[in-house]
Amino acid sequence: MSGAPLSNAPSGPQPRGLPAGVRPAATPDRTLHMVGNAHLDPVWLWPWQEGYAEARATFASAIQRMEEYPDFVFTCDQVVLLSWVEESDPELFERIRERVAEGRWVNVGGWWVEPDCNMPMGESFARQGLIGQRYLASRFGRMADVGMNVDPFGHHAMLPQILRLQRMDSYVFMRPGPHEADGSAHTLFWWESPDGSRVLGYRIPFEYCSPPGDVSWQTEKAIAQLDRGLGEAMVFYGVGNHGGGPTKANIDSIHRYDRMGSFGRMRMSHPRAYVDEMTARGERFLDSLPVRRDDLQHHAPGCYSAHSGIKAWQRKAQQTLLSAERWAAVVAFHDGLDYPRDELEHAWKQVLFNQFHDVLPGSAIESAYDDARDQLGEAIAISKRIITRAHNVLARQIPIPLVEGTQPVLVFNPHPWPVSADIELQYGVQPTGVHLVPEDDGAQVPSQTTQSVATTSDKGRGAVVFRAEVPALGYRTYRMLSGPGAPPATGPLTVTETLLENEHLRVEIDPTTGDVASLLDKRTGTDVVGRPERAHTQVCEDPTDTWGHRVISYAWEGAPMQLDRIVVRESGPLRARLRIERTWGASRLIEELLLGHDATTLRVDVTLDWREQAHLLKLRFPTALTEPRATYEIPYGELERPVDGAEEPAQTWVDLTGTIGGAPAGLTVIATNKHGWDVSPDASIGITAVRSPVYSWHDPRLLDPEGLYTFQDQGTQRFSYLMAPHAGDHHEVEPTRRGQELGQAPRAMLESSHDGHLPLTHSFVDDRGGPVMVTAVKGAEDPGEAGDDLIVRAVETRGASARASIALPLLDRTLEAEWGPYQLRTFRVRADGEPVEVDLLELPLT
């Protein structure tokens, strides 16, 4: 959505400094909007508890400056800091409220924290604004209308649409700077997302904070980076990072230089005032501004891969919390249970807080990750309790007769589209094994014995893996019976130490390296790998700091890991499983290749025990493609980027499409928990699986060769990836949906026998698996007059207009609407009455 800028500008006085008549006639004809702020990292080189205390001290200082200087204006942009002060110092908070009403304390940003803007899921950005803006509205009577995120290390291309849908018309940031930006070094420009939404972008010249004294140095550096001819500009000042804010010396020097006319008119101001002044210049000026239709990168690419743990915890927390919202909504509308808004909001605040741009990127001190693990663990625990309650509420209503010698099993699908998945289930041991049948049709499903997670006596536990076909955001009832499963009706499944093959794929393994030597797609006759010369594993020394400052690429030449052995672990009717073990130095890599009997993708489960310091490991996927094009998943969308080996951020997948023998072909790699990728000119995709820099080591400081340091990512981590060949259109793989399924499988639970009235299989919400994908199903934040309403959000995923019909059996409704390319739409649905489209704040569209 585009249109005229919004304005929630403060209604109070707008201080303008000294009258123009006191300045010399030779004063430069420009206005510098001096933005007093106190960028405060709640976590970085200190724990969050220290940030908590500093927020109170910094805000008290800002209020004191207002009492001393009638024209001083303070800009605040992280809502969590306000919430901390509200709960710890109500008297100070009330003074802030008074200054907001007066127009001298200006809240911008609208988000809970300044998050990393590359790695969180799209729904996290929606919730940053939902929680942040609602807080501002409830405490101050007005929301932010200027987005501000000054310190993150890059900004994904879908943000303009998100900001517009959160009632913000502009975006203030600093990185990438002029020396880092690729065609985006303008101070003022239009930033347009793939759906066509625009915001007015402002890149802060030089710095977002300043030393505590004279501001002349800060101002001179800022002016030097301004677009020539722009005139008016914002110059940010105030002690920052650890808080502090504007000092008396800062403000006195601004008054002095304003009177002298040294830099032009220097006005105590805030971002809204600047945006309004720019837009007041009229359409001709606004139309003359450059337009950026891309993401804003790059700064600190090492942050995409630093600290694997926080990446994994965050992804798990986000996915589990989204599932909890869905199931909580199901039992709220289906069974009349209270929707747990307070619990879910608390969990979201823990998740959003730990997306802060020095936590999720891995650049905080080591102890910060103990806190992050605990806070994200709390969010996951809350979510799991909500999910378990909902599943049991539904399970007790399903009619399951008592059949001696059998065990009922329910499988719940958290995704709003049908899922076919191989599910591992632990059970009390059966000497002859078990098999499963759906309760609704009795036809035996493919299954096979697998290794139990428990290693006990013969009277202990067993395990089976079976194929489950589960409807969208719903469940299916199965029954476990004694005896082995029957083979599936599809073609043969072959596995040796050098081969995995089914009716769709033939995967050959190099016996000397363990690398995939050939990946033949039998549907097209194309080998997308084609006997590569480049190794799958690349270990190399990594001399870069934690952030990866000044890094362009990590696609360096490295040493391959040594193959230790290849072991066939499973050879059954459902799937084949091949284990490949490698070592390098003191580290060990285990990749278990799984090929289902009817699979069109190769799954690999990875266990990495990393013991190297200041080294990195790339997993590389060579292809035989020519003229390749690279596409990366970003939050709520996808983006084509150059094939140049640069380290780039991605959500769960990267695709490389080109030709082989003149025919279109491609390979999509889909992974969990990994965000640092490259696509190199040799037509290979690379994942930065691990880096091990020193914690919070910031270039240009040099490490002491005799110093004692703690290095990141020492120990065991796990992740998975898929290799998905295709015939030239990566959308046929549906990589975004497959990425969600890879990260969160359906849940199986053992159930008892009882009466009930629900069907044996059922769906509650179904987007039907087309180009429009449902991303959120939740209870509305504000109940309607007739009770709770359902929020359904969906995004178009293929870059083309589409009409979608979303089935809502939960409300006995169907939602039908048109989506533009990459458009994000949210609807408030009730059982009676027409659905109402709302924005990301769940308010009617304006």
XYZ file of N, CA, C and O in Angstrom, residues 513-577:
260
model
N 35.247 -39.465 -0.734
C 35.004 -38.210 -0.015
C 33.699 -38.213 0.768
O 33.539 -37.414 1.691
N 32.748 -39.059 0.397
C 31.426 -39.032 0.999
C 30.538 -37.955 0.417
O 29.388 -37.792 0.847
N 31.023 -37.199 -0.577
C 30.237 -36.126 -1.186
C 29.204 -36.701 -2.153
O 29.369 -37.798 -2.694
N 28.135 -35.925 -2.376
C 27.159 -36.292 -3.402
C 27.803 -36.060 -4.765
O 28.112 -34.929 -5.145
N 28.026 -37.147 -5.501
C 28.674 -37.065 -6.807
C 27.673 -36.867 -7.926
O 28.025 -36.366 -9.003
N 26.427 -37.264 -7.694
C 25.398 -37.141 -8.720
C 24.041 -37.079 -8.039
O 23.779 -37.828 -7.096
N 23.198 -36.168 -8.523
C 21.819 -36.068 -8.052
C 20.936 -36.035 -9.288
O 20.677 -34.978 -9.875
N 20.511 -37.207 -9.724
C 19.751 -37.355 -10.955
C 18.261 -37.266 -10.655
O 17.723 -38.053 -9.863
N 17.618 -36.297 -11.288
C 16.171 -36.176 -11.208
C 15.580 -37.012 -12.336
O 15.622 -36.622 -13.514
N 15.050 -38.170 -12.011
C 14.537 -39.084 -13.030
C 13.329 -38.507 -13.764
O 13.023 -38.928 -14.887
N 12.643 -37.565 -13.167
C 11.470 -36.978 -13.810
C 11.868 -36.182 -15.044
O 11.096 -36.082 -15.996
N 13.067 -35.596 -15.026
C 13.528 -34.782 -16.153
C 14.738 -35.376 -16.855
O 15.107 -34.917 -17.935
N 15.367 -36.360 -16.211
C 16.592 -36.917 -16.768
C 17.807 -36.047 -16.569
O 18.844 -36.269 -17.197
N 17.727 -35.065 -15.670
C 18.808 -34.104 -15.455
C 19.558 -34.410 -14.174
O 18.944 -34.570 -13.110
N 20.895 -34.470 -14.289
C 21.751 -34.586 -13.109
C 22.166 -33.175 -12.716
O 23.021 -32.569 -13.371
N 21.558 -32.631 -11.663
C 21.791 -31.232 -11.312
C 23.164 -31.020 -10.698
O 23.685 -29.904 -10.676
N 23.797 -32.092 -10.191
C 25.127 -31.966 -9.577
C 26.224 -32.205 -10.599
O 27.148 -31.411 -10.743
N 26.187 -33.318 -11.273
C 27.082 -33.536 -12.399
C 28.560 -33.673 -12.077
O 29.375 -32.939 -12.619
N 28.923 -34.589 -11.216
C 30.337 -34.894 -10.923
C 31.141 -33.649 -10.568
O 32.020 -33.200 -11.308
N 30.881 -33.059 -9.441
C 31.532 -31.784 -9.098
C 33.009 -31.958 -8.764
O 33.449 -32.996 -8.281
N 33.755 -30.896 -9.028
C 35.168 -30.874 -8.651
C 35.375 -30.220 -7.294
O 36.406 -30.412 -6.663
N 34.410 -29.446 -6.829
C 34.546 -28.720 -5.575
C 33.983 -29.543 -4.432
O 32.921 -30.154 -4.552
N 34.682 -29.565 -3.299
C 34.304 -30.410 -2.168
C 33.065 -29.873 -1.466
O 32.793 -28.664 -1.444
N 32.325 -30.783 -0.864
C 31.129 -30.432 -0.095
C 31.491 -29.725 1.203
O 30.760 -28.842 1.660
N 32.614 -30.099 1.821
C 33.033 -29.492 3.086
C 34.271 -28.637 2.866
O 35.211 -29.045 2.178
N 34.279 -27.452 3.449
C 35.414 -26.541 3.334
C 35.706 -25.942 4.712
O 34.897 -25.181 5.243
N 36.819 -26.318 5.277
C 37.261 -25.774 6.561
C 38.407 -24.809 6.294
O 39.357 -25.147 5.578
N 38.314 -23.616 6.857
C 39.409 -22.665 6.659
C 39.560 -21.779 7.884
O 38.633 -21.627 8.694
N 40.719 -21.217 8.013
C 40.982 -20.274 9.094
C 40.120 -19.038 8.896
O 39.937 -18.555 7.776
N 39.577 -18.522 9.992
C 38.720 -17.338 9.952
C 39.298 -16.275 10.868
O 39.076 -16.297 12.084
N 40.031 -15.314 10.306
C 40.658 -14.286 11.153
C 39.736 -13.119 11.458
O 40.169 -12.146 12.079
N 38.462 -13.178 11.058
C 37.578 -12.025 11.204
C 36.977 -11.960 12.601
O 36.874 -12.960 13.305
N 36.533 -10.755 12.963
C 35.972 -10.562 14.293
C 34.560 -11.139 14.364
O 34.032 -11.687 13.388
N 33.925 -11.018 15.540
C 32.617 -11.631 15.754
C 31.602 -11.155 14.730
O 30.798 -11.935 14.228
N 31.621 -9.869 14.417
C 30.669 -9.266 13.488
C 30.974 -9.626 12.028
O 30.100 -9.550 11.194
N 32.223 -9.946 11.744
C 32.620 -10.079 10.346
C 32.746 -8.726 9.670
O 32.369 -8.557 8.503
N 33.291 -7.754 10.385
C 33.464 -6.426 9.803
C 34.362 -6.491 8.567
O 35.365 -7.188 8.539
N 33.942 -5.767 7.550
C 34.669 -5.642 6.280
C 34.714 -6.936 5.469
O 35.438 -7.036 4.492
N 33.949 -7.923 5.908
C 33.859 -9.161 5.142
C 32.921 -8.951 3.958
O 31.839 -8.380 4.101
N 33.341 -9.411 2.807
C 32.477 -9.450 1.631
C 31.968 -10.867 1.429
O 30.803 -11.086 1.123
N 32.873 -11.824 1.625
C 32.523 -13.218 1.361
C 33.283 -14.127 2.309
O 34.416 -13.838 2.693
N 32.622 -15.242 2.684
C 33.297 -16.331 3.381
C 33.485 -17.537 2.458
O 33.813 -18.630 2.913
N 33.284 -17.332 1.165
C 33.431 -18.419 0.197
C 34.901 -18.594 -0.155
O 35.300 -18.559 -1.323
N 35.707 -18.779 0.876
C 37.143 -18.941 0.684
C 37.464 -20.392 0.370
O 36.724 -21.316 0.729
N 38.588 -20.597 -0.268
C 39.057 -21.971 -0.466
C 39.435 -22.558 0.890
O 40.045 -21.887 1.722
N 39.063 -23.795 1.108
C 39.365 -24.437 2.376
C 39.697 -25.896 2.180
O 39.608 -26.438 1.071
N 40.072 -26.527 3.255
C 40.428 -27.945 3.212
C 39.184 -28.792 3.435
O 38.376 -28.493 4.315
N 39.008 -29.853 2.650
C 37.870 -30.746 2.900
C 38.089 -31.559 4.164
O 39.227 -31.860 4.545
N 37.001 -31.913 4.823
C 37.096 -32.813 5.954
C 37.421 -34.222 5.454
O 37.118 -34.589 4.314
N 38.044 -35.006 6.304
C 38.446 -36.362 5.929
C 37.292 -37.333 6.152
O 36.656 -37.338 7.200
N 37.038 -38.162 5.154
C 36.003 -39.185 5.284
C 36.503 -40.308 6.181
O 37.576 -40.873 5.952
N 35.727 -40.643 7.201
C 36.079 -41.740 8.100
C 35.358 -43.025 7.720
O 35.964 -44.084 7.618
N 34.053 -42.947 7.519
C 33.333 -44.151 7.120
C 31.941 -43.792 6.613
O 31.425 -42.705 6.884
N 31.363 -44.711 5.865
C 29.991 -44.624 5.389
C 29.275 -45.873 5.868
O 29.763 -46.996 5.685
N 28.103 -45.690 6.489
C 27.371 -46.806 7.071
C 25.922 -46.751 6.616
O 25.277 -45.691 6.704
N 25.400 -47.857 6.132
C 23.980 -47.964 5.844
C 23.249 -48.218 7.162
O 23.431 -49.268 7.788
N 22.427 -47.253 7.607
C 21.741 -47.374 8.893
C 20.342 -47.953 8.760
O 19.873 -48.643 9.657
N 19.652 -47.618 7.686
C 18.301 -48.140 7.495
C 18.109 -48.521 6.031
O 18.543 -47.792 5.133
N 17.488 -49.639 5.816
C 17.137 -50.088 4.476
C 15.760 -50.719 4.564
O 15.623 -51.934 4.685
N 14.749 -49.865 4.544
C 13.400 -50.372 4.756
C 12.475 -49.974 3.641
O 12.882 -49.278 2.695
N 11.243 -50.367 3.742
C 10.295 -50.038 2.684
C 9.908 -48.559 2.653
O 9.541 -48.042 1.604
N 10.002 -47.860 3.803
C 9.583 -46.462 3.869
C 10.705 -45.509 3.488
O 10.506 -44.560 2.738
N 11.896 -45.758 4.026
C 13.005 -44.847 3.758
C 14.329 -45.572 3.865
O 14.446 -46.612 4.523
N 15.336 -44.986 3.211
C 16.720 -45.446 3.335
C 17.503 -44.374 4.073
O 17.229 -43.172 3.948
N 18.504 -44.836 4.827
C 19.258 -43.903 5.682
C 20.727 -44.266 5.613
O 21.125 -45.386 5.962
